[in-house]
XYZ file of C-alpha atoms in Angstrom:
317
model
C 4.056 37.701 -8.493
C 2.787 36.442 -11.746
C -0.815 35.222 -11.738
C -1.714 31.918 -12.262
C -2.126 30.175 -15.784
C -4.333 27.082 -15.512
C -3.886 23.831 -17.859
C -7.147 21.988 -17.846
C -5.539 19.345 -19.944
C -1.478 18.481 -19.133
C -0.493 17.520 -22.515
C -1.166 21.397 -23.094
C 2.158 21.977 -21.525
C 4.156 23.026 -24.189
C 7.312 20.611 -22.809
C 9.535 22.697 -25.457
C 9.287 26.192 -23.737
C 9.891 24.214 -20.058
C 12.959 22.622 -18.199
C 11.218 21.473 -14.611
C 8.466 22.255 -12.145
C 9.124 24.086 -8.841
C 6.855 24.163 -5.384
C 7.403 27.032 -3.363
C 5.514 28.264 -0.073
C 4.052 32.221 -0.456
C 3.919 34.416 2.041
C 2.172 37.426 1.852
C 4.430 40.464 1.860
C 5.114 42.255 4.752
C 4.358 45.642 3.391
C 0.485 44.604 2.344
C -0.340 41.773 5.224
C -2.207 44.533 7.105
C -3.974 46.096 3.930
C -4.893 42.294 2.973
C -6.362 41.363 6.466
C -8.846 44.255 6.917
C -9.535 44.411 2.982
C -10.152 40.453 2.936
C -8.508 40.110 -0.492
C -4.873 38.722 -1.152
C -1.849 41.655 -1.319
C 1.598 40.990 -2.840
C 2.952 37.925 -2.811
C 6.827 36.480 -2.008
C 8.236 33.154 -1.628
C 8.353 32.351 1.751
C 12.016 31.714 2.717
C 12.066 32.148 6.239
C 10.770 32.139 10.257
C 10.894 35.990 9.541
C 8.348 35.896 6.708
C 4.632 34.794 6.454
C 2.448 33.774 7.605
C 2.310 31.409 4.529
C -1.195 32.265 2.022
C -0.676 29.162 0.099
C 1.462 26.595 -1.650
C 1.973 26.851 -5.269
C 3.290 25.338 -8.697
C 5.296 26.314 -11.621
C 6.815 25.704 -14.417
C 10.406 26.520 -15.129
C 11.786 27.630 -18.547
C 14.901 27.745 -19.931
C 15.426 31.307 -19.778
C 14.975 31.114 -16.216
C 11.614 32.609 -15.612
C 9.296 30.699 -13.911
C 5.391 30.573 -14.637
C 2.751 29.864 -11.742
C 0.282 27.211 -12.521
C -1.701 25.964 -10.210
C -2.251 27.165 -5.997
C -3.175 24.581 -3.443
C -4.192 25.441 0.361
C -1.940 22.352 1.256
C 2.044 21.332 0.439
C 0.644 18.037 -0.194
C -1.927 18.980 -3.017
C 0.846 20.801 -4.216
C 3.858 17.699 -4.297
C 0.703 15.380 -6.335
C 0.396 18.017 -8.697
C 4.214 18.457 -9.271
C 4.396 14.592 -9.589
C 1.289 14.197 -11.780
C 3.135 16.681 -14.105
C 6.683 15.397 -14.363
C 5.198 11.893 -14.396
C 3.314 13.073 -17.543
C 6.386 14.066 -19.388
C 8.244 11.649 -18.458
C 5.699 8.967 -20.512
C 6.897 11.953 -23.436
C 10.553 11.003 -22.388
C 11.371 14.304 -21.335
C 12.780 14.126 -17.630
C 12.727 17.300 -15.944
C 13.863 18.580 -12.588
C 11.833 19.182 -9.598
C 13.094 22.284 -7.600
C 11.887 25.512 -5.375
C 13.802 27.035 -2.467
C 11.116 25.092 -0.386
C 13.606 21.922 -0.403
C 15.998 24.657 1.451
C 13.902 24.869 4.629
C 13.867 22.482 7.795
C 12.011 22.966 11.296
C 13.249 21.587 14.557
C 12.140 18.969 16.575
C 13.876 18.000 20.247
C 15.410 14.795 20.747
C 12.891 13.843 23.478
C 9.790 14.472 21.088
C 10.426 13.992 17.016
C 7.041 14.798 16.173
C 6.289 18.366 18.290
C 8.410 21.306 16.650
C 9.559 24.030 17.819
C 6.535 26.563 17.325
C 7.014 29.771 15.094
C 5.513 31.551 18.683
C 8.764 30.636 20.201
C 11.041 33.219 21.720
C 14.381 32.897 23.442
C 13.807 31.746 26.840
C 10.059 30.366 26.129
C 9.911 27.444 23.924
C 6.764 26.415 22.708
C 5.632 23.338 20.365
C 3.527 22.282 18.061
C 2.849 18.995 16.226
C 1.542 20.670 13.356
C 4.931 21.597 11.488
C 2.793 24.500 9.114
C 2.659 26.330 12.623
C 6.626 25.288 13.395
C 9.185 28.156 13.270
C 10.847 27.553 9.625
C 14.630 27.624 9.080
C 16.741 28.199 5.659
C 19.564 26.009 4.706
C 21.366 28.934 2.675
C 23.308 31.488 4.574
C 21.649 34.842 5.293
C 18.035 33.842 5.675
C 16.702 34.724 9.170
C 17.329 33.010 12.349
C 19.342 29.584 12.875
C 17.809 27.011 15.874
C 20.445 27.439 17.921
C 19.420 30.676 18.916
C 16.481 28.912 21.137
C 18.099 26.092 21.938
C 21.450 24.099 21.788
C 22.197 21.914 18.579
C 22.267 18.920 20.696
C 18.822 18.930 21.758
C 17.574 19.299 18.205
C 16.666 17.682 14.988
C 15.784 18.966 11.824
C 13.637 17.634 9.980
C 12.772 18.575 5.869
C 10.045 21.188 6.367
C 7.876 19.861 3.666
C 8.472 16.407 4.353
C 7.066 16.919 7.867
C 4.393 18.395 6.240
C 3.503 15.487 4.253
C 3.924 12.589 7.395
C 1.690 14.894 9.882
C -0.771 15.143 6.805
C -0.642 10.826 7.043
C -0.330 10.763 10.472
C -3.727 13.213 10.928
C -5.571 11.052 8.709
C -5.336 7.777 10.091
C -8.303 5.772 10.777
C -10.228 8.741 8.740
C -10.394 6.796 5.794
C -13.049 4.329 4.558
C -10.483 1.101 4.779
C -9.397 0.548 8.815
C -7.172 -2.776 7.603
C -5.563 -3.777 4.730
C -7.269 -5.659 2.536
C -6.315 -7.765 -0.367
C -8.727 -6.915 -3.798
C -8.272 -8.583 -6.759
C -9.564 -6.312 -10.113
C -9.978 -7.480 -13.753
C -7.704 -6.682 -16.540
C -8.544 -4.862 -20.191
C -7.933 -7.778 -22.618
C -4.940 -6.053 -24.207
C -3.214 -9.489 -25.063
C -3.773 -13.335 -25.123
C -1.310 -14.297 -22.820
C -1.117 -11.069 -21.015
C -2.000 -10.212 -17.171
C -5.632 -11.234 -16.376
C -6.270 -9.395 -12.707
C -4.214 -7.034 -10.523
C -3.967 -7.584 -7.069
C -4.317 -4.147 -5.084
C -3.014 -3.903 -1.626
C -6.116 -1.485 -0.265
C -5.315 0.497 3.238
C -5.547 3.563 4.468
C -2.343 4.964 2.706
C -3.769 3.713 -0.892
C -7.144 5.065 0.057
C -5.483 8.761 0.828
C -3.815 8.847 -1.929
C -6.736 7.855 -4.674
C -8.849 10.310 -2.446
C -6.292 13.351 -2.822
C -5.583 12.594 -6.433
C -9.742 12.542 -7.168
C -9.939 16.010 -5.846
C -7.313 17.341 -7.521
C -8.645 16.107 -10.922
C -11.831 17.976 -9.320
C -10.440 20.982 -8.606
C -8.226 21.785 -11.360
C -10.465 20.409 -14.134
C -8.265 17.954 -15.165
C -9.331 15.107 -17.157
C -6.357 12.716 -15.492
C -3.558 12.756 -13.564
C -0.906 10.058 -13.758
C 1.586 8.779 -10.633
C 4.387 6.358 -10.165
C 2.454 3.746 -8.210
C 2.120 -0.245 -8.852
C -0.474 -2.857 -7.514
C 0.773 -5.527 -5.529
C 0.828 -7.769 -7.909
C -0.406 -8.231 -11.997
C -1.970 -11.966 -12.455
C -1.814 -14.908 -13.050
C 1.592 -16.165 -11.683
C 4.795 -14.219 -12.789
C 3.679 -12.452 -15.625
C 5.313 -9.437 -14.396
C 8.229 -11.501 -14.921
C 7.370 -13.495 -17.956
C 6.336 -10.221 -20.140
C 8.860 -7.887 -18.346
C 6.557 -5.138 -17.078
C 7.663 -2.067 -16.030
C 6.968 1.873 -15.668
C 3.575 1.074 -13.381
C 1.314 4.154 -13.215
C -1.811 5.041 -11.284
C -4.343 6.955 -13.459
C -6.828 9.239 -11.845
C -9.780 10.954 -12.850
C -12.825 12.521 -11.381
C -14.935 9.289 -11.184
C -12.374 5.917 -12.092
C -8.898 4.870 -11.009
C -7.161 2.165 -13.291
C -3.570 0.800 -12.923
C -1.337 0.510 -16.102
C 2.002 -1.452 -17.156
C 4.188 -1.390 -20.009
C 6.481 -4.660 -21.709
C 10.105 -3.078 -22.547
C 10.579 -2.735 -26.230
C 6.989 -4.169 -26.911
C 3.492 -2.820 -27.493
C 2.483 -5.123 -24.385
C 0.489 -3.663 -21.784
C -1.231 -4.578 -19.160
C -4.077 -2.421 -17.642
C -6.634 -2.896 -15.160
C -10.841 -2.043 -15.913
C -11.249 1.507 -14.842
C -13.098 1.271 -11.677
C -15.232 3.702 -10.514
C -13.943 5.558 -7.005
C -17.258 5.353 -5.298
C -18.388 2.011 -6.152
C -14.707 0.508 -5.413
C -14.884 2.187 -2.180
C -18.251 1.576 -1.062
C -17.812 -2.179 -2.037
C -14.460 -2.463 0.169
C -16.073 -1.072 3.185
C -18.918 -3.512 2.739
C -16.523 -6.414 2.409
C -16.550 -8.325 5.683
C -12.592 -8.865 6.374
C -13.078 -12.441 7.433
C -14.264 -13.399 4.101
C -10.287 -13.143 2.745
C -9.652 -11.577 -0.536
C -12.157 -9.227 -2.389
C -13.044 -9.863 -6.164
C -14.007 -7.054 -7.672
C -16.990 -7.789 -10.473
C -17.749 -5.168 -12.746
C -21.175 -4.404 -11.512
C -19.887 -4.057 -8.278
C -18.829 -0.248 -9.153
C -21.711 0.152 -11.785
C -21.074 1.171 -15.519
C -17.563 1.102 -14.676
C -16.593 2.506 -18.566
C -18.602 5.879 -17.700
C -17.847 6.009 -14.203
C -20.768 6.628 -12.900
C -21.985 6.183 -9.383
C-alpha cells in the first residue's frame, strides 16, 4: 500500500494529474495481523472488501489519476472523518470548475439488519445457527455487492427477515444517532450573524438554524482542519436564510458553502454571472458556541454582536 502524501493546503492538489477522490476501508492483511498485534506497529495493508477480511485499521482517502493509479492522502480512525474530507476536497475543485467523481469499492458493501430491529445488525461474531447483533454497524458482519467476495446474508438467515442497509451510510447515522444530546446546543435555536459589507444593497445578516446536527458538523470539520493542518475546508451547506427579506431571491444567490478553519466558521454565497457575494463575519467557534449555550431559549432569536466571539477577524478565543 502506498504511504500517505499529506496536502497541508488543498489548492496544492495538482487538479491536472487527478480525475476523483476514493474512500476505502483497510484491513490489515491476513498474512501480517499476528506480526502487527504482538509488534504494536501497522503490517501490510488491503482494502477491506469483505466479512472475511479485517478487522478494519482505518479509513482512508485518495486521489485518483487518470492513469488509474490511485494516491493515499489522508487516514482517519472514522468513515465519517473520512466522507468530510472527500467532500471538503471535491467541493474545493468544484469552486475551480472541475467536477470529479467520488468512488472506492466501499460504496459496494452493505450489512444486514432484521425486519424487527433496523438499527441492530447482524454482528461480524455471527455464525450459522447463532445470530448475534450489534448496533454499532463497524462491528456488523460486512457484505460485497460484486460477485465472488465472501459470504452472502442468506447464509445466516432468510432474505425475508433482512435488510441491507449501505455499510457506510450506517456508519454515518449511528455516528448522529451516538451523539445526540452530546453537543453544546440541546434545541434548535434561531441566530442571526452579521454580513461582510461586500455590496450596498447586498445581504445584511444570515440567519443560522443552530442544533445539534449543525453543531456536529462545525465540530468535526474544526478538527479536521486541526488534524490535517489545513488552513480551510469548504462544504456544500447554506444558512437558513441570507437577510433582509428575499435577497436570496432578488440577487439570485447560489452555490452556498460552509468555510471551516481551526478557530472561525463563516457562510458564503455567490450572484450567477455577477461578482455579488454575500458572506457572513467569520465567527470564532468557541465564542459562537459558548454564547449559544449561554443564550436562555425563552429569550427567542440570538443576535450575534461581534464582541460576543472576541476579535472575531483573528479568531481568537
Amino acid at each position: 500500500m502506498l504511504p500517505t502524501k499529506q496536502y497541508a493546503r488543498l489548492a496544492d492538489i495538482d487538479a491536472g494529474r487527478y480525475t476523483g477522490v476514493e474512500i476505502e476501508a483497510l484491513a490489515m492483511a491476513p498474512s501480517h495481523a499476528d506480526a502487527a498485534g504482538a509488534a504494536g506497529a501497522a503490517g501490510a495493508l488491503k482494502v477491506f472488501a469483505s466479512a472475511d477480511e479485517g478487522p478494519i485499521a482505518m479509513y482512508s482517502v485518495f486521489l485518483r489519476s487518470g492513469a488509474g493509479a490511485s494516491e493515499r492522502i489522508g487516514d482517519f480512525a472514522t468513515c465519517v472523518e473520512a466522507l468530510d474530507y472527500a467532500e471538503s476536497i471535491m467541493t474545493f475543485q468544484r469552486d475551480r470548475g472541475i467536477h470529479w467523481t467520488r468512488g472506492g469499492k466501499i460504496f459496494d458493501l452493505y450489512c444486514v439488519s432484521s425486519h424487527a430491529d433496523e438499527l441492530r445488525f447482524l454482528a461480524r461474531a455471527s455464525k450459522s445457527g447463532a445470530l448475534e447483533w450489534t448496533a454499532d454497524p463497524a462491528e456488523a458482519m460486512v457484505f460485497n455487492r460484486s460477485a465472488g467476495h465472501g459470504q452472502r446474508p442468506d447464509a445466516f438467515l432468510p432474505e425475508s427477515r433482512f435488510r441491507k442497509h449501505p455499510w457506510l451510510a450506517a456508519q454515518a447515522q449511528y455516528a448522529q444517532r451516538r451523539n445526540l444530546g452530546a453537543t453544546p446546543t440541546a434545541s434548535a435555536m434561531a441566530v442571526l450573524v452579521k454580513t461582510m459589507p461586500t455590496h450596498p444593497l447586498g445581504a445584511s445578516f444570515a440567519e443560522l438554524q443552530v442544533d445539534e446536527a449543525f453543531t456536529l458538523r462545525l465540530l468535526r470539520l474544526q478538527r479536521l482542519c486541526i488534524s490535517k493542518r489545513l488552513g480551510e475546508v469548504r462544504v456544500d451547506a447554506a444558512p437558513k436564510r441570507w437577510g433582509p427579506g428575499e435577497v436570496r431571491a432578488e440577487l439570485g444567490l447560489s452555490g452556498d458553502q460552509l468555510i471551516v478553519t481551526q478557530a472561525t466558521f463563516q457562510f458564503v454565497a455567490q450572484a450567477m454571472g455577477t461578482c455579488v457575494s454575500a458572506e457572513t463575519c467569520p465567527q470564532n467557534i468557541v465564542g459562537f458556541l459558548r454564547t449559544v449555550r449561554a443564550h436562555p431559549p425563552d429569550r427567542g432569536t440570538l443576535v450575534m454582536e461581534e464582541d460576543d466571539c472576541g476579535d472575531l477577524a483573528k479568531g481568537t478565543d
